[in-house]
Amino acid sequence: MKPAYWIIKCDRFDTTLGIDGKFYRMTPIENFKTYKREGNATRRLLKLGGEGFSAHAVHYGDSIDCCGRITKPSGKER
């Protein structure tokens, strides 16, 4: 199944990239910077330096907690 969008996480601090370009622990999905394509997220990772950051696919029906952990509808972590 094709992902709905991609998010970028800082693995060291369990934070997620916000719409203002800074990393936060946040809950509402409206505050996350999302990318429609993996290539766009990858280009952003390269600008960040790549090391310590990762792009994660979010599928329809998934939920995201304040640390950016993605949970499938079945309850398992993606």
mmCIF file with all atom_site columns, C-alpha atoms in Angstrom:
data_model
loop_
_atom_site.group_PDB
_atom_site.id
_atom_site.type_symbol
_atom_site.label_atom_id
_atom_site.label_alt_id
_atom_site.label_comp_id
_atom_site.label_asym_id
_atom_site.label_entity_id
_atom_site.label_seq_id
_atom_site.pdbx_PDB_ins_code
_atom_site.Cartn_x
_atom_site.Cartn_y
_atom_site.Cartn_z
_atom_site.occupancy
_atom_site.B_iso_or_equiv
_atom_site.pdbx_formal_charge
_atom_site.auth_seq_id
_atom_site.auth_comp_id
_atom_site.auth_asym_id
_atom_site.auth_atom_id
_atom_site.pdbx_PDB_model_num
ATOM 1  C CA . MET A 1 1  ? 0.000  0.000  0.000  1.00 0.00 ? 1  MET A CA 1
ATOM 2  C CA . LYS A 1 2  ? 1.276  3.458  -0.909 1.00 0.00 ? 2  LYS A CA 1
ATOM 3  C CA . PRO A 1 3  ? 1.968  5.788  2.051  1.00 0.00 ? 3  PRO A CA 1
ATOM 4  C CA . ALA A 1 4  ? -0.339 8.772  2.571  1.00 0.00 ? 4  ALA A CA 1
ATOM 5  C CA . TYR A 1 5  ? 2.653  10.985 3.399  1.00 0.00 ? 5  TYR A CA 1
ATOM 6  C CA . TRP A 1 6  ? 6.145  11.034 4.913  1.00 0.00 ? 6  TRP A CA 1
ATOM 7  C CA . ILE A 1 7  ? 7.420  12.692 8.103  1.00 0.00 ? 7  ILE A CA 1
ATOM 8  C CA . ILE A 1 8  ? 10.981 13.382 9.294  1.00 0.00 ? 8  ILE A CA 1
ATOM 9  C CA . LYS A 1 9  ? 12.134 12.412 12.778 1.00 0.00 ? 9  LYS A CA 1
ATOM 10 C CA . CYS A 1 10 ? 15.211 13.237 14.816 1.00 0.00 ? 10 CYS A CA 1
ATOM 11 C CA . ASP A 1 11 ? 16.144 9.811  16.165 1.00 0.00 ? 11 ASP A CA 1
ATOM 12 C CA . ARG A 1 12 ? 18.354 11.169 18.939 1.00 0.00 ? 12 ARG A CA 1
ATOM 13 C CA . PHE A 1 13 ? 15.704 13.264 20.690 1.00 0.00 ? 13 PHE A CA 1
ATOM 14 C CA . ASP A 1 14 ? 12.477 11.527 19.517 1.00 0.00 ? 14 ASP A CA 1
ATOM 15 C CA . THR A 1 15 ? 11.215 14.734 17.946 1.00 0.00 ? 15 THR A CA 1
ATOM 16 C CA . THR A 1 16 ? 9.462  15.404 14.653 1.00 0.00 ? 16 THR A CA 1
ATOM 17 C CA . LEU A 1 17 ? 9.935  18.159 12.083 1.00 0.00 ? 17 LEU A CA 1
ATOM 18 C CA . GLY A 1 18 ? 7.274  20.848 12.417 1.00 0.00 ? 18 GLY A CA 1
ATOM 19 C CA . ILE A 1 19 ? 5.801  23.124 9.774  1.00 0.00 ? 19 ILE A CA 1
ATOM 20 C CA . ASP A 1 20 ? 8.097  25.949 10.930 1.00 0.00 ? 20 ASP A CA 1
ATOM 21 C CA . GLY A 1 21 ? 11.237 23.876 10.243 1.00 0.00 ? 21 GLY A CA 1
ATOM 22 C CA . LYS A 1 22 ? 12.088 23.150 13.902 1.00 0.00 ? 22 LYS A CA 1
ATOM 23 C CA . PHE A 1 23 ? 11.890 19.824 15.728 1.00 0.00 ? 23 PHE A CA 1
ATOM 24 C CA . TYR A 1 24 ? 9.279  19.346 18.464 1.00 0.00 ? 24 TYR A CA 1
ATOM 25 C CA . ARG A 1 25 ? 7.365  16.758 20.435 1.00 0.00 ? 25 ARG A CA 1
ATOM 26 C CA . MET A 1 26 ? 3.849  17.430 19.232 1.00 0.00 ? 26 MET A CA 1
ATOM 27 C CA . THR A 1 27 ? 0.509  15.737 18.847 1.00 0.00 ? 27 THR A CA 1
ATOM 28 C CA . PRO A 1 28 ? -1.811 17.368 16.269 1.00 0.00 ? 28 PRO A CA 1
ATOM 29 C CA . ILE A 1 29 ? -0.980 16.123 12.774 1.00 0.00 ? 29 ILE A CA 1
ATOM 30 C CA . GLU A 1 30 ? -1.592 19.643 11.456 1.00 0.00 ? 30 GLU A CA 1
ATOM 31 C CA . ASN A 1 31 ? 1.686  20.720 13.125 1.00 0.00 ? 31 ASN A CA 1
ATOM 32 C CA . PHE A 1 32 ? 3.822  18.080 11.374 1.00 0.00 ? 32 PHE A CA 1
ATOM 33 C CA . LYS A 1 33 ? 5.703  18.946 8.192  1.00 0.00 ? 33 LYS A CA 1
ATOM 34 C CA . THR A 1 34 ? 4.543  16.281 5.753  1.00 0.00 ? 34 THR A CA 1
ATOM 35 C CA . TYR A 1 35 ? 5.857  15.267 2.345  1.00 0.00 ? 35 TYR A CA 1
ATOM 36 C CA . LYS A 1 36 ? 3.748  13.579 -0.332 1.00 0.00 ? 36 LYS A CA 1
ATOM 37 C CA . ARG A 1 37 ? 6.691  11.777 -1.931 1.00 0.00 ? 37 ARG A CA 1
ATOM 38 C CA . GLU A 1 38 ? 9.653  9.908  -0.524 1.00 0.00 ? 38 GLU A CA 1
ATOM 39 C CA . GLY A 1 39 ? 11.995 11.854 -2.812 1.00 0.00 ? 39 GLY A CA 1
ATOM 40 C CA . ASN A 1 40 ? 10.945 15.180 -1.302 1.00 0.00 ? 40 ASN A CA 1
ATOM 41 C CA . ALA A 1 41 ? 11.528 13.849 2.218  1.00 0.00 ? 41 ALA A CA 1
ATOM 42 C CA . THR A 1 42 ? 14.908 12.466 1.164  1.00 0.00 ? 42 THR A CA 1
ATOM 43 C CA . ARG A 1 43 ? 15.997 15.844 -0.221 1.00 0.00 ? 43 ARG A CA 1
ATOM 44 C CA . ARG A 1 44 ? 15.066 17.466 3.096  1.00 0.00 ? 44 ARG A CA 1
ATOM 45 C CA . LEU A 1 45 ? 17.081 14.803 4.944  1.00 0.00 ? 45 LEU A CA 1
ATOM 46 C CA . LEU A 1 46 ? 20.122 15.656 2.839  1.00 0.00 ? 46 LEU A CA 1
ATOM 47 C CA . LYS A 1 47 ? 19.751 19.335 3.779  1.00 0.00 ? 47 LYS A CA 1
ATOM 48 C CA . LEU A 1 48 ? 19.654 18.335 7.464  1.00 0.00 ? 48 LEU A CA 1
ATOM 49 C CA . GLY A 1 49 ? 22.864 16.365 7.094  1.00 0.00 ? 49 GLY A CA 1
ATOM 50 C CA . GLY A 1 50 ? 21.209 12.958 6.995  1.00 0.00 ? 50 GLY A CA 1
ATOM 51 C CA . GLU A 1 51 ? 22.870 11.475 10.076 1.00 0.00 ? 51 GLU A CA 1
ATOM 52 C CA . GLY A 1 52 ? 20.569 11.145 13.097 1.00 0.00 ? 52 GLY A CA 1
ATOM 53 C CA . PHE A 1 53 ? 17.450 11.909 11.067 1.00 0.00 ? 53 PHE A CA 1
ATOM 54 C CA . SER A 1 54 ? 15.104 9.540  9.274  1.00 0.00 ? 54 SER A CA 1
ATOM 55 C CA . ALA A 1 55 ? 12.028 9.676  7.041  1.00 0.00 ? 55 ALA A CA 1
ATOM 56 C CA . HIS A 1 56 ? 9.037  7.557  8.030  1.00 0.00 ? 56 HIS A CA 1
ATOM 57 C CA . ALA A 1 57 ? 6.049  6.555  5.916  1.00 0.00 ? 57 ALA A CA 1
ATOM 58 C CA . VAL A 1 58 ? 2.612  7.208  7.381  1.00 0.00 ? 58 VAL A CA 1
ATOM 59 C CA . HIS A 1 59 ? -0.287 5.236  5.900  1.00 0.00 ? 59 HIS A CA 1
ATOM 60 C CA . TYR A 1 60 ? -4.007 6.010  6.001  1.00 0.00 ? 60 TYR A CA 1
ATOM 61 C CA . GLY A 1 61 ? -5.455 5.011  9.370  1.00 0.00 ? 61 GLY A CA 1
ATOM 62 C CA . ASP A 1 62 ? -2.127 5.243  11.228 1.00 0.00 ? 62 ASP A CA 1
ATOM 63 C CA . SER A 1 63 ? -1.826 7.306  14.390 1.00 0.00 ? 63 SER A CA 1
ATOM 64 C CA . ILE A 1 64 ? 1.187  9.310  15.569 1.00 0.00 ? 64 ILE A CA 1
ATOM 65 C CA . ASP A 1 65 ? 2.087  10.078 19.190 1.00 0.00 ? 65 ASP A CA 1
ATOM 66 C CA . CYS A 1 66 ? 3.971  13.105 20.542 1.00 0.00 ? 66 CYS A CA 1
ATOM 67 C CA . CYS A 1 67 ? 7.375  11.473 19.897 1.00 0.00 ? 67 CYS A CA 1
ATOM 68 C CA . GLY A 1 68 ? 6.565  10.692 16.282 1.00 0.00 ? 68 GLY A CA 1
ATOM 69 C CA . ARG A 1 69 ? 6.021  6.968  16.805 1.00 0.00 ? 69 ARG A CA 1
ATOM 70 C CA . ILE A 1 70 ? 3.682  5.630  14.136 1.00 0.00 ? 70 ILE A CA 1
ATOM 71 C CA . THR A 1 71 ? 1.110  3.021  15.119 1.00 0.00 ? 71 THR A CA 1
ATOM 72 C CA . LYS A 1 72 ? -0.825 0.871  12.651 1.00 0.00 ? 72 LYS A CA 1
ATOM 73 C CA . PRO A 1 73 ? -4.602 0.546  13.032 1.00 0.00 ? 73 PRO A CA 1
ATOM 74 C CA . SER A 1 74 ? -3.975 -2.950 14.461 1.00 0.00 ? 74 SER A CA 1
ATOM 75 C CA . GLY A 1 75 ? -2.056 -1.375 17.385 1.00 0.00 ? 75 GLY A CA 1
ATOM 76 C CA . LYS A 1 76 ? 1.427  -2.487 16.273 1.00 0.00 ? 76 LYS A CA 1
ATOM 77 C CA . GLU A 1 77 ? 4.210  0.044  15.836 1.00 0.00 ? 77 GLU A CA 1
ATOM 78 C CA . ARG A 1 78 ? 5.238  0.661  12.233 1.00 0.00 ? 78 ARG A CA 1
#
